[in-house]
XYZ file of C-alpha atoms in Angstrom:
728
model
C 45.511 -86.359 -8.409
C 49.059 -85.489 -7.241
C 50.103 -81.857 -6.925
C 53.776 -81.740 -7.849
C 54.716 -78.096 -7.648
C 53.387 -74.691 -6.627
C 54.855 -71.512 -8.143
C 53.492 -68.380 -6.445
C 54.568 -65.208 -8.248
C 52.304 -62.935 -6.259
C 49.455 -63.911 -3.988
C 48.555 -62.184 -0.753
C 51.665 -61.941 1.398
C 53.544 -64.564 -0.670
C 55.730 -63.507 -3.556
C 58.093 -65.529 -5.787
C 57.522 -68.608 -3.678
C 57.951 -72.182 -4.953
C 56.941 -75.386 -3.252
C 57.284 -79.015 -4.331
C 54.972 -81.667 -2.904
C 55.093 -85.451 -2.785
C 52.445 -88.144 -3.014
C 51.030 -89.185 0.340
C 51.113 -86.927 3.387
C 52.728 -83.490 3.131
C 53.054 -81.564 6.402
C 53.820 -77.858 6.061
C 54.904 -76.214 9.275
C 54.993 -72.477 9.762
C 54.460 -69.907 12.382
C 51.259 -67.957 12.607
C 50.977 -65.256 9.915
C 53.609 -67.054 7.866
C 51.232 -67.607 4.912
C 49.878 -71.126 5.466
C 46.241 -70.142 4.907
C 47.366 -68.029 1.942
C 49.013 -71.157 0.492
C 45.739 -73.081 0.868
C 43.810 -70.238 -0.738
C 46.330 -70.208 -3.622
C 45.592 -73.886 -4.402
C 41.873 -73.108 -4.465
C 42.602 -69.992 -6.562
C 44.449 -72.034 -9.181
C 41.650 -74.582 -9.524
C 38.585 -72.337 -9.040
C 39.614 -68.697 -9.089
C 38.645 -66.164 -6.440
C 35.157 -64.719 -5.955
C 35.008 -60.987 -6.698
C 34.335 -60.118 -3.063
C 37.543 -61.945 -1.961
C 39.917 -60.643 -4.648
C 41.115 -57.651 -2.699
C 41.969 -59.887 0.281
C 44.191 -62.243 -1.745
C 45.718 -59.775 -4.177
C 49.440 -59.243 -3.734
C 50.240 -56.822 -0.992
C 52.872 -55.151 -3.148
C 51.221 -54.772 -6.572
C 47.623 -56.040 -6.077
C 48.199 -58.967 -8.426
C 47.302 -62.617 -8.006
C 49.556 -64.704 -10.198
C 51.036 -68.179 -10.199
C 50.935 -71.758 -11.488
C 50.387 -75.285 -10.218
C 51.764 -78.497 -11.735
C 49.955 -81.811 -11.145
C 49.511 -85.268 -12.570
C 46.290 -87.186 -13.019
C 45.470 -90.436 -14.780
C 48.977 -90.626 -16.264
C 48.927 -87.070 -17.640
C 50.793 -84.038 -16.383
C 49.329 -80.517 -16.532
C 50.236 -77.035 -15.463
C 47.553 -74.519 -14.637
C 48.544 -70.865 -14.963
C 46.173 -68.235 -13.579
C 46.545 -64.522 -12.942
C 44.458 -61.553 -11.863
C 45.774 -58.137 -12.911
C 44.287 -54.814 -11.780
C 42.434 -53.108 -14.625
C 43.361 -49.409 -14.515
C 42.343 -47.266 -11.594
C 38.983 -48.953 -11.066
C 38.474 -51.758 -8.557
C 38.351 -54.416 -11.253
C 40.685 -57.151 -12.477
C 41.580 -58.768 -15.749
C 41.840 -62.554 -15.384
C 44.036 -64.893 -17.407
C 43.814 -68.707 -17.279
C 45.626 -71.449 -19.190
C 45.758 -75.226 -18.813
C 48.981 -76.533 -20.347
C 49.358 -80.181 -21.384
C 52.989 -80.871 -20.414
C 53.235 -83.722 -22.890
C 53.682 -81.123 -25.650
C 53.424 -77.870 -23.681
C 50.259 -76.898 -25.565
C 47.218 -75.116 -24.123
C 44.154 -77.291 -23.715
C 40.613 -77.184 -22.311
C 40.280 -73.523 -23.135
C 37.519 -71.695 -21.286
C 36.967 -74.450 -18.693
C 37.372 -74.288 -14.941
C 40.229 -76.641 -13.910
C 38.550 -77.617 -10.633
C 35.249 -78.558 -12.241
C 37.031 -80.099 -15.228
C 39.187 -82.489 -13.196
C 37.209 -82.871 -9.940
C 33.594 -82.338 -10.946
C 32.087 -80.362 -8.014
C 32.316 -76.586 -7.837
C 34.369 -74.446 -5.459
C 31.784 -74.498 -2.669
C 31.595 -78.288 -2.689
C 35.407 -78.505 -2.828
C 35.693 -76.190 0.198
C 33.033 -78.145 2.102
C 34.691 -81.527 1.589
C 38.352 -81.783 0.546
C 39.422 -78.321 1.699
C 39.320 -78.193 5.499
C 40.233 -74.684 6.625
C 40.709 -73.272 10.101
C 37.540 -73.664 12.231
C 35.967 -75.306 9.245
C 35.488 -78.932 10.159
C 31.716 -78.760 9.667
C 30.438 -79.330 6.166
C 28.007 -76.523 5.357
C 24.826 -78.391 6.133
C 21.829 -78.116 3.828
C 23.725 -76.501 0.980
C 26.269 -79.336 0.790
C 23.533 -81.933 1.175
C 21.679 -80.347 -1.693
C 24.827 -80.300 -3.811
C 25.476 -83.983 -3.060
C 21.958 -84.839 -4.096
C 22.374 -82.874 -7.306
C 25.645 -84.566 -8.113
C 24.312 -88.034 -7.524
C 21.077 -87.237 -9.306
C 22.468 -85.605 -12.453
C 26.248 -85.916 -12.285
C 26.285 -82.117 -12.030
C 26.408 -80.403 -8.658
C 25.011 -77.164 -10.203
C 21.874 -78.914 -11.328
C 19.797 -78.263 -8.235
C 16.977 -80.695 -7.578
C 15.118 -78.323 -5.293
C 15.467 -75.512 -7.778
C 14.266 -77.885 -10.469
C 11.246 -78.741 -8.335
C 10.643 -75.063 -7.672
C 10.917 -74.290 -11.355
C 8.576 -77.146 -12.210
C 6.103 -75.913 -9.635
C 6.488 -72.323 -10.835
C 6.003 -73.472 -14.422
C 2.934 -75.453 -13.374
C 1.508 -72.476 -11.470
C 2.287 -70.247 -14.416
C 0.127 -72.538 -16.518
C -2.643 -73.133 -13.979
C -3.019 -72.065 -10.362
C -3.870 -74.723 -7.830
C -7.343 -73.246 -7.339
C -7.848 -73.242 -11.110
C -8.564 -69.490 -11.276
C -5.301 -68.210 -12.677
C -2.427 -69.020 -14.984
C -2.049 -69.201 -18.724
C -4.428 -72.165 -19.121
C -7.108 -70.279 -17.199
C -6.469 -67.246 -19.393
C -6.666 -69.425 -22.506
C -9.960 -70.979 -21.366
C -11.377 -67.509 -20.725
C -10.046 -66.119 -23.981
C -11.271 -69.141 -25.979
C -14.755 -68.776 -24.482
C -14.746 -65.088 -25.320
C -13.442 -65.758 -28.833
C -16.081 -68.417 -29.425
C -18.781 -65.878 -28.553
C -17.148 -63.240 -30.704
C -16.735 -65.741 -33.536
C -20.443 -66.635 -33.404
C -21.360 -62.943 -33.596
C -18.743 -62.352 -36.284
C -20.106 -65.245 -38.382
C -23.621 -63.877 -38.001
C -22.479 -60.372 -38.919
C -20.274 -61.744 -41.688
C -23.239 -63.584 -43.207
C -25.344 -60.441 -42.995
C -22.509 -58.352 -44.424
C -21.987 -60.863 -47.245
C -25.682 -60.704 -48.129
C -25.728 -56.926 -47.994
C -22.475 -56.681 -49.980
C -23.956 -59.009 -52.606
C -27.123 -56.929 -52.616
C -25.050 -53.741 -52.838
C -23.039 -55.162 -55.737
C -26.259 -56.125 -57.553
C -27.792 -52.720 -56.867
C -24.697 -50.912 -58.088
C -24.431 -53.117 -61.164
C -28.097 -52.682 -62.012
C -27.856 -48.951 -61.332
C -24.759 -48.747 -63.528
C -26.393 -50.840 -66.268
C -29.514 -48.684 -66.193
C -27.429 -45.519 -66.142
C -25.349 -46.693 -69.096
C -28.469 -47.787 -70.958
C -30.148 -44.451 -70.241
C -27.029 -42.588 -71.336
C -26.827 -44.626 -74.543
C -30.518 -44.046 -75.250
C -30.100 -40.321 -74.536
C -27.187 -40.158 -76.939
C -29.152 -42.032 -79.589
C -32.228 -39.869 -79.039
C -30.071 -36.756 -79.141
C -28.486 -37.914 -82.396
C -31.897 -38.766 -83.809
C -33.108 -35.264 -82.928
C -29.944 -33.629 -84.281
C -30.079 -35.570 -87.524
C -33.800 -34.792 -87.857
C -33.070 -31.089 -87.306
C -30.159 -31.265 -89.750
C -32.454 -32.802 -92.358
C -35.022 -30.090 -91.563
C -32.347 -27.422 -92.151
C -31.544 -29.116 -95.434
C -35.216 -29.089 -96.468
C -35.481 -25.442 -95.377
C -32.571 -24.564 -97.636
C -34.327 -26.458 -100.423
C -37.472 -24.385 -99.803
C -35.353 -21.230 -99.744
C -33.934 -22.140 -103.114
C -37.380 -23.127 -104.429
C -38.963 -19.902 -103.167
C -36.143 -17.830 -104.667
C -36.570 -19.595 -107.999
C -40.347 -18.943 -107.959
C -39.634 -15.317 -107.136
C -37.312 -15.133 -110.105
C -39.959 -16.689 -112.357
C -42.615 -14.248 -111.160
C -40.251 -11.324 -111.695
C -39.351 -12.598 -115.145
C -43.020 -12.974 -116.129
C -43.607 -9.185 -115.734
C -46.472 -9.805 -113.374
C -46.941 -7.340 -110.616
C -45.593 -8.096 -107.244
C -48.110 -10.321 -105.467
C -47.129 -8.716 -102.236
C -48.028 -5.302 -103.670
C -51.386 -6.629 -104.832
C -51.956 -8.140 -101.436
C -51.019 -4.880 -99.823
C -53.358 -2.872 -102.082
C -56.144 -5.351 -101.527
C -55.571 -5.129 -97.806
C -55.607 -1.334 -97.969
C -58.838 -1.388 -100.006
C -60.419 -3.630 -97.451
C -59.069 -1.435 -94.682
C -60.472 1.685 -96.404
C -63.906 0.125 -96.693
C -63.826 -1.000 -93.093
C -62.809 2.421 -91.778
C -65.411 4.149 -93.935
C -68.066 1.802 -92.680
C -67.042 2.411 -89.082
C -67.134 6.169 -89.631
C -70.570 6.094 -91.265
C -71.931 3.878 -88.490
C -70.606 6.298 -85.865
C -72.213 9.248 -87.688
C -75.474 7.357 -87.862
C -75.325 6.572 -84.167
C -74.933 10.244 -83.361
C -77.947 11.127 -85.542
C -80.106 8.257 -84.337
C -83.815 9.299 -84.241
C -84.790 6.281 -82.174
C -83.747 8.015 -78.967
C -86.791 9.341 -76.919
C -87.479 13.108 -77.170
C -86.514 15.321 -74.248
C -89.474 16.697 -72.070
C -88.614 20.237 -70.919
C -91.094 20.075 -68.043
C -89.665 16.739 -66.920
C -86.137 18.069 -67.309
C -87.090 21.094 -65.154
C -88.627 18.852 -62.547
C -85.582 16.539 -62.578
C -83.302 19.540 -62.234
C -85.330 20.723 -59.216
C -85.315 17.169 -57.831
C -81.575 17.002 -58.237
C -81.128 20.483 -56.709
C -83.125 19.438 -53.620
C -80.824 16.456 -53.058
C -82.627 13.731 -54.894
C -84.338 10.954 -52.985
C -82.316 11.593 -49.840
C -83.119 15.316 -49.810
C -86.873 14.803 -50.447
C -87.083 12.124 -47.758
C -85.247 14.364 -45.289
C -87.545 17.298 -46.087
C -90.614 15.060 -45.689
C -89.367 13.845 -42.310
C -88.879 17.443 -41.165
C -92.460 18.407 -42.109
C -93.860 15.341 -40.379
C -91.898 16.164 -37.240
C -93.226 19.730 -37.240
C -96.797 18.487 -37.690
C -96.450 16.122 -34.733
C -94.940 18.846 -32.571
C -97.690 21.334 -33.468
C -100.373 18.690 -32.780
C -98.905 17.898 -29.365
C -98.718 21.592 -28.451
C -102.305 22.190 -29.615
C -103.589 19.283 -27.522
C -101.733 20.547 -24.451
C -103.057 24.138 -24.787
C -106.598 22.911 -25.358
C -106.462 20.912 -22.130
C -105.174 23.936 -20.249
C -107.899 26.107 -21.865
C -110.645 23.673 -20.837
C -109.347 23.654 -17.284
C -109.268 27.441 -17.280
C -112.862 27.578 -18.551
C -114.109 25.336 -15.725
C -112.244 27.092 -12.894
C -114.448 30.293 -12.841
C -117.311 28.239 -11.785
C -115.309 26.857 -8.936
C -113.428 29.957 -7.697
C -114.990 33.167 -6.232
C -114.312 36.899 -6.805
C -112.191 38.465 -9.559
C -109.717 35.572 -10.000
C -112.104 33.460 -12.040
C -112.439 36.170 -14.635
C -108.692 36.442 -15.009
C -108.355 32.698 -15.346
C -111.102 32.664 -17.939
C -109.263 35.288 -19.991
C -106.016 33.308 -19.761
C -107.850 30.138 -20.723
C -109.294 31.870 -23.780
C -105.837 33.020 -24.858
C -104.410 29.550 -24.373
C -107.273 28.044 -26.324
C -106.590 30.470 -29.164
C -102.955 29.395 -29.163
C -104.004 25.735 -29.253
C -106.235 26.420 -32.244
C -103.357 28.166 -33.979
C -101.078 25.167 -33.317
C -103.723 22.799 -34.740
C -103.793 24.895 -37.879
C -99.980 24.825 -38.171
C -99.950 21.046 -37.631
C -102.518 20.601 -40.397
C -100.466 22.790 -42.748
C -97.313 20.766 -42.074
C -99.151 17.508 -42.823
C -100.544 19.018 -45.973
C -97.103 20.269 -47.074
C -95.587 16.807 -46.462
C -98.320 15.117 -48.475
C -97.956 17.690 -51.263
C -94.133 17.136 -51.290
C -94.483 13.383 -51.923
C -97.281 14.084 -54.389
C -95.125 16.554 -56.309
C -91.924 14.513 -56.151
C -92.630 10.767 -56.715
C -89.223 9.572 -55.645
C -89.266 6.137 -57.377
C -90.545 7.581 -60.665
C -88.114 10.473 -60.632
C -85.206 8.157 -59.794
C -86.023 5.987 -62.823
C -86.384 9.036 -65.045
C -83.112 10.436 -63.753
C -81.319 7.144 -64.445
C -82.804 7.005 -67.951
C -81.693 10.576 -68.657
C -78.137 9.808 -67.424
C -78.007 6.692 -69.582
C -79.183 8.620 -72.646
C -76.597 11.305 -72.035
C -73.821 8.679 -71.657
C -74.964 6.955 -74.850
C -74.848 10.200 -76.721
C -71.381 10.999 -75.353
C -70.076 7.503 -76.263
C -71.514 7.795 -79.783
C -69.842 11.161 -80.212
C -66.475 9.824 -79.009
C -66.785 6.768 -81.270
C -67.593 9.013 -84.202
C -64.611 11.245 -83.471
C -62.228 8.274 -83.184
C -63.604 6.630 -86.352
C -63.260 9.924 -88.180
C -59.674 10.333 -86.974
C -58.689 6.823 -88.074
C -60.417 7.282 -91.399
C -58.805 10.639 -92.067
C -55.302 9.354 -91.098
C -55.705 6.336 -93.389
C -56.964 8.522 -96.258
C -53.995 10.859 -95.803
C -51.477 7.978 -95.912
C -53.218 6.292 -98.846
C -53.378 9.504 -100.838
C -49.634 9.967 -100.357
C -48.944 6.401 -101.521
C -51.176 6.859 -104.600
C -49.831 10.345 -105.297
C -53.301 11.871 -104.907
C -52.625 14.276 -102.090
C -55.568 16.667 -101.743
C -57.940 14.460 -103.756
C -61.403 13.694 -102.552
C -62.335 10.494 -100.858
C -64.225 9.284 -103.893
C -61.269 10.026 -106.174
C -58.943 8.149 -103.868
C -61.314 5.214 -103.717
C -61.670 5.156 -107.471
C -57.905 5.368 -107.996
C -57.259 2.560 -105.518
C -59.880 0.351 -107.115
C -58.547 1.059 -110.594
C -54.954 0.330 -109.536
C -55.985 -2.865 -107.834
C -58.005 -4.038 -110.813
C -55.119 -3.235 -113.121
C -52.608 -5.184 -111.052
C -55.027 -8.059 -110.541
C -55.543 -8.262 -114.280
C -51.792 -8.294 -114.840
C -51.394 -11.009 -112.232
C -54.009 -13.273 -113.735
C -51.526 -14.893 -116.084
C -49.103 -15.687 -113.203
C -51.688 -16.816 -110.683
C -50.433 -20.404 -110.585
C -46.877 -19.184 -109.943
C -48.151 -16.911 -107.214
C -50.109 -19.687 -105.526
C -47.061 -21.905 -105.583
C -44.877 -19.049 -104.364
C -47.290 -18.250 -101.547
C -47.393 -21.868 -100.478
C -43.602 -22.146 -100.582
C -43.169 -18.871 -98.701
C -45.673 -19.951 -96.084
C -43.938 -23.279 -95.595
C -40.537 -21.572 -95.530
C -41.768 -19.194 -92.848
C -43.081 -22.068 -90.779
C -39.774 -23.904 -91.103
C -37.785 -20.825 -90.149
C -40.045 -20.320 -87.144
C -39.567 -23.932 -86.075
C -35.784 -23.771 -86.547
C -35.298 -20.293 -85.074
C -34.099 -21.687 -81.711
C -31.354 -23.800 -83.312
C -27.945 -22.829 -84.634
C -27.277 -24.773 -87.801
C -23.498 -24.776 -87.317
C -23.825 -26.135 -83.772
C -26.283 -28.785 -84.925
C -24.007 -29.869 -87.773
C -20.988 -30.017 -85.438
C -22.913 -32.088 -82.893
C -23.979 -34.751 -85.379
C -21.964 -37.946 -84.763
C -22.491 -40.457 -87.549
C -20.562 -43.126 -85.592
C -23.570 -43.570 -83.291
C -25.958 -46.181 -84.606
C -29.571 -44.996 -84.421
C -31.021 -47.582 -86.764
C -33.282 -48.834 -83.969
C -34.959 -45.399 -83.542
C -37.528 -43.961 -85.896
C -40.391 -41.518 -85.700
C -42.803 -44.309 -84.778
C -40.915 -45.542 -81.683
C -39.215 -42.252 -80.709
C -41.582 -41.565 -77.813
C -41.324 -45.178 -76.607
C -37.523 -44.931 -76.623
C -37.701 -41.624 -74.758
C -39.962 -43.156 -72.114
C -37.557 -46.092 -71.854
C -34.639 -43.679 -71.279
C -36.652 -41.872 -68.586
C -37.492 -45.205 -66.972
C -33.826 -46.283 -66.992
C -32.746 -42.981 -65.437
C -35.372 -43.209 -62.709
C -34.507 -46.864 -62.112
C -30.809 -45.984 -61.849
C -31.600 -43.184 -59.387
C -33.892 -45.446 -57.360
C -31.301 -48.224 -57.339
C -28.670 -45.663 -56.325
C -30.811 -44.586 -53.367
C -31.253 -48.237 -52.366
C -27.492 -48.799 -52.778
C -26.734 -45.787 -50.574
C -29.133 -47.073 -47.924
C -27.489 -50.518 -48.070
C -24.060 -48.887 -47.924
C -25.081 -46.987 -44.781
C -26.284 -50.249 -43.242
C -22.917 -51.816 -44.071
C -21.118 -48.777 -42.660
C -22.931 -49.443 -39.413
C -22.026 -53.147 -39.491
C -18.334 -52.861 -40.426
C -17.119 -51.156 -37.215
C -18.903 -53.676 -34.977
C -18.043 -56.726 -37.093
C -14.843 -58.691 -36.726
C -13.089 -60.862 -39.287
C -14.297 -64.442 -38.697
C -11.216 -65.883 -40.410
C -8.864 -63.990 -38.106
C -10.952 -64.874 -35.069
C -11.092 -68.524 -36.161
C -7.339 -68.613 -36.764
C -6.748 -66.945 -33.412
C -9.148 -69.377 -31.701
C -7.506 -72.403 -33.326
C -4.092 -71.047 -32.398
C -5.205 -70.583 -28.795
C -6.784 -74.040 -28.725
C -3.571 -75.569 -30.055
C -1.623 -73.610 -27.462
C -4.100 -74.727 -24.796
C -3.822 -78.387 -25.791
C -0.041 -78.081 -25.863
C 0.002 -76.353 -22.483
C -2.429 -78.880 -21.042
C -0.060 -81.635 -22.115
C 2.844 -79.617 -20.731
C 0.936 -79.022 -17.491
C 0.273 -82.731 -17.146
C 3.945 -83.384 -17.898
C 4.965 -80.829 -15.253
C 2.749 -82.533 -12.688
C 4.123 -85.940 -13.603
C 7.727 -84.682 -13.652
C 7.255 -82.917 -10.328
C 5.830 -86.018 -8.679
C 8.492 -88.272 -10.169
C 11.306 -85.865 -9.269
C 10.064 -85.613 -5.681
C 9.854 -89.377 -5.530
C 13.328 -89.805 -7.056
C 14.809 -87.134 -4.767
C 13.370 -88.790 -1.702
C 14.593 -92.201 -2.855
C 18.051 -90.774 -3.547
C 18.269 -89.074 -0.172
C 17.188 -92.301 1.492
C 19.928 -94.167 -0.383
C 22.676 -91.539 0.218
C 22.239 -91.104 3.957
C 22.896 -94.790 4.793
C 26.070 -94.765 2.679
C 27.398 -91.620 4.333
C 26.347 -92.914 7.735
C 28.098 -96.263 7.194
C 31.367 -94.682 5.987
C 31.377 -92.013 8.709
C 30.498 -94.604 11.408
C 33.331 -96.864 10.324
C 35.861 -94.020 10.361
C 34.608 -92.486 13.632
C 34.561 -95.919 15.308
C 38.221 -96.341 14.377
C 39.095 -92.834 15.595
C 37.219 -93.229 18.928
C 38.449 -96.746 19.570
C 34.991 -98.225 19.059
C 33.212 -95.850 21.419
C 31.049 -94.313 18.697
C 30.373 -96.893 16.026
C 26.984 -95.659 14.845
C 26.746 -92.199 13.329
C 23.516 -90.799 11.910
C 23.589 -88.361 8.962
C 20.525 -86.098 8.616
C 19.024 -84.483 5.527
C 21.184 -81.397 6.021
C 24.261 -83.449 6.957
C 23.761 -82.839 10.657
C 25.392 -85.634 12.677
C 24.197 -87.696 15.587
C 25.897 -90.523 17.453
C 24.712 -93.515 19.433
C 25.913 -93.080 23.029
C 25.337 -95.035 26.212
C 22.407 -92.708 26.842
C 20.922 -93.149 23.425
C 21.284 -91.214 20.170
C 22.540 -87.698 20.740
C 23.376 -84.797 18.446
C 27.097 -84.586 17.805
C 26.943 -81.050 19.199
C 26.429 -82.494 22.685
C 29.781 -84.347 22.527
C 33.230 -82.970 23.191
C 34.812 -80.544 20.746
C 37.467 -83.086 19.792
C 34.882 -85.788 19.164
C 32.755 -83.335 17.173
C 35.727 -82.282 15.018
C 36.711 -85.891 14.522
C 33.152 -86.785 13.531
C 32.966 -84.029 10.941
C 36.409 -84.947 9.592
C 35.171 -88.496 9.177
C 32.075 -87.145 7.390
C 34.341 -85.135 5.077
C 36.302 -88.258 4.219
C 33.037 -90.044 3.482
C 31.717 -87.110 1.443
C 34.940 -86.902 -0.564
C 34.692 -90.574 -1.494
C 31.010 -90.084 -2.410
C 31.217 -86.794 -4.308
C 34.515 -86.829 -6.186
C 33.862 -89.642 -8.619
C 35.990 -88.252 -11.437
C 39.193 -87.656 -9.554
C 39.889 -87.466 -5.830
C 41.531 -84.134 -4.989
C 44.300 -83.823 -2.439
C 42.880 -83.423 1.055
C 43.970 -80.087 2.517
C 43.925 -79.581 6.282
C 44.605 -76.086 7.640
C 44.987 -76.343 11.434
C 42.185 -78.913 11.327
C 43.436 -81.171 14.182
C 44.003 -78.539 16.876
C 41.183 -79.801 19.121
C 41.821 -83.522 18.706
C 43.805 -85.429 21.320
C 47.026 -87.235 20.373
C 45.476 -90.709 20.334
C 42.666 -89.722 18.020
C 45.089 -87.597 15.967
C 47.201 -90.668 15.302
C 44.128 -92.586 14.126
C 42.993 -89.668 11.908
C 46.475 -89.312 10.405
C 46.457 -93.038 9.655
C 43.206 -92.446 7.719
C 44.714 -89.368 6.055
C 47.731 -91.416 5.010
C 45.436 -93.716 3.020
C 44.648 -90.810 0.663
C 46.570 -90.430 -2.570
C 47.825 -87.041 -1.433
C 47.171 -84.942 1.648
C 48.435 -81.519 2.657
C 48.476 -80.682 6.358
C 49.287 -77.115 7.376
C 50.097 -76.556 11.022
C 51.830 -74.080 13.315
C 53.408 -76.765 15.543
C 55.277 -80.067 15.241
C 52.594 -82.256 16.843
C 51.230 -83.457 13.492
C 54.746 -84.334 12.224
C 55.609 -86.127 15.442
C 52.472 -88.221 15.190
C 53.187 -89.066 11.516
C 56.711 -90.286 12.266
C 55.222 -93.113 14.218
C 52.899 -93.986 11.314
C 55.131 -93.958 8.276
C 56.660 -91.803 5.572
C 55.642 -88.221 4.892
C 57.190 -85.029 3.577
C 57.879 -82.201 5.991
C 58.138 -78.668 4.650
C 59.187 -75.702 6.728
C 57.920 -72.220 5.767
């Protein structure tokens, strides 16, 4: 690539500044703070833009803009890149504009692409670490640049980071399965599959039980419904059979009513007396005879001579017995007499003993005292005799009392007398009641016959005559009467049987659309029992269905859907198999990527080492011809004292070594298009001899831009060949 022209409208301290460059070496001289580093930053800005954190530093000092263009040619094509950053309002933000113009037709091209990455390949960091050598920036950036080189060589894309890829592969592997096997998605899937398999087994068991119970429940409900419907149908048929039977019974009753009315009309037309009147008179005649008989029997009972005659003496004795309290009074009186007799006997015995003692004492005691005692003893003896007499009288009175009043006999006689009196009273009451009934009946009958005040015999004769007369008149219509009586009796029975039914309701309830041809009087009870059986069966089946439903209600909450569990399990197994394959692929990819990365690093280091050694050997006049490049691009050199880190050498040698490494890196990294090499005060620490050698190497590049604050670089180049000198 050849940069032809720079047009800086506003960038840092530079404003409206144009600069034309030539192929080969371009040396730009300027004093310190003249804008050399700003010019370098502008080139990087055009190709890569400015990071947000650096925008304020490179915005125009006058209006905070960054604006300009760069014209270059590459592979026979000429382009102009226009880029600008404009402040966006009062906030610390910018609006960026970028265009790549194809100068063949002045048309925009490669819209949305970064010019640096489009034409060079590597990103801004790689560009700055290789082709863009700023002040105090001869070193390359170590591990980061080494990593970028590896990425570029590995995938042709510096942003595709091998280490990040390995980290992502390892993270993806760990995400699937931890190294100890106790974590990660595969571990979770194994655990979940095991759990689901157990749940599925239980679900299948419960599902089978539920299916059986649901089938049983369906059968129970169907059978219950069938029995209920059958019972309902039978009930309806039985009800219709009953209603139609009752309706027919009403019809027959009306026929009997008509028949009875017609017989009544015939009897009335025949002139025969009313059978009901005859029946009434006959009943009254029979009633009269019965009442008369009852009255006569009651009179006879009152005058019954069969009752025993009353004994006045016995009645007097019974009255006395009753007055003295009956059996209880006599017994009490007897006990009193016996007690007195015993008391008198005891007193008599005591006085006699005292008297005997008194009679004996005179013979034992001297003087007058014995005489006195003898007198007292005689008195006491007399008292004892008196008490013996009283005791004997009391015993005699007690014996006479029981002799006079034989309690058992008198009690029987008293009971017999009471019974006779009650019988007589009952007979009198019965006679009075019979007489009352008889007299009331006679009074009513005499009024009916118009014989008020007539004698009983006249009334009886009149009743008999009237009855005989009517019976004689009825003789000719007896057959009609018998038929009428039979019809009336049957009609009464039918009315009694139908009294609890309303004919209008029965007629309205009859539904002739219901077929009852299979029910008759013979099988009515069997059909009724069948309806009862169906109802009970339906109820029993309903109870069983409810019990089964409760069992299912207990199973449903704890039962899972086997189909869902199976689908979930299969889905997890498929995911597990897929992830197992992916895990194996991750392991394989990780191992292969590590192997490839190591192989690539082993192949890159010798190439960089060879190129850097060749360049450094030329710069140092063959003193350092072997340069080692480490994994992080750290340098070492073979010295007389063995291999030493480049940091142990002089500053000039170290800078020269890193410049040589940059040349080697540029050749290695920029495979699409080699960018111009930009050196900003990069040779300040290198002696003149080595500077001349480095400039000779720089001159081999397609285009190089050297920015310096002195004329030493230009003086050295004059001895080497052509170059373009630009004064700022």
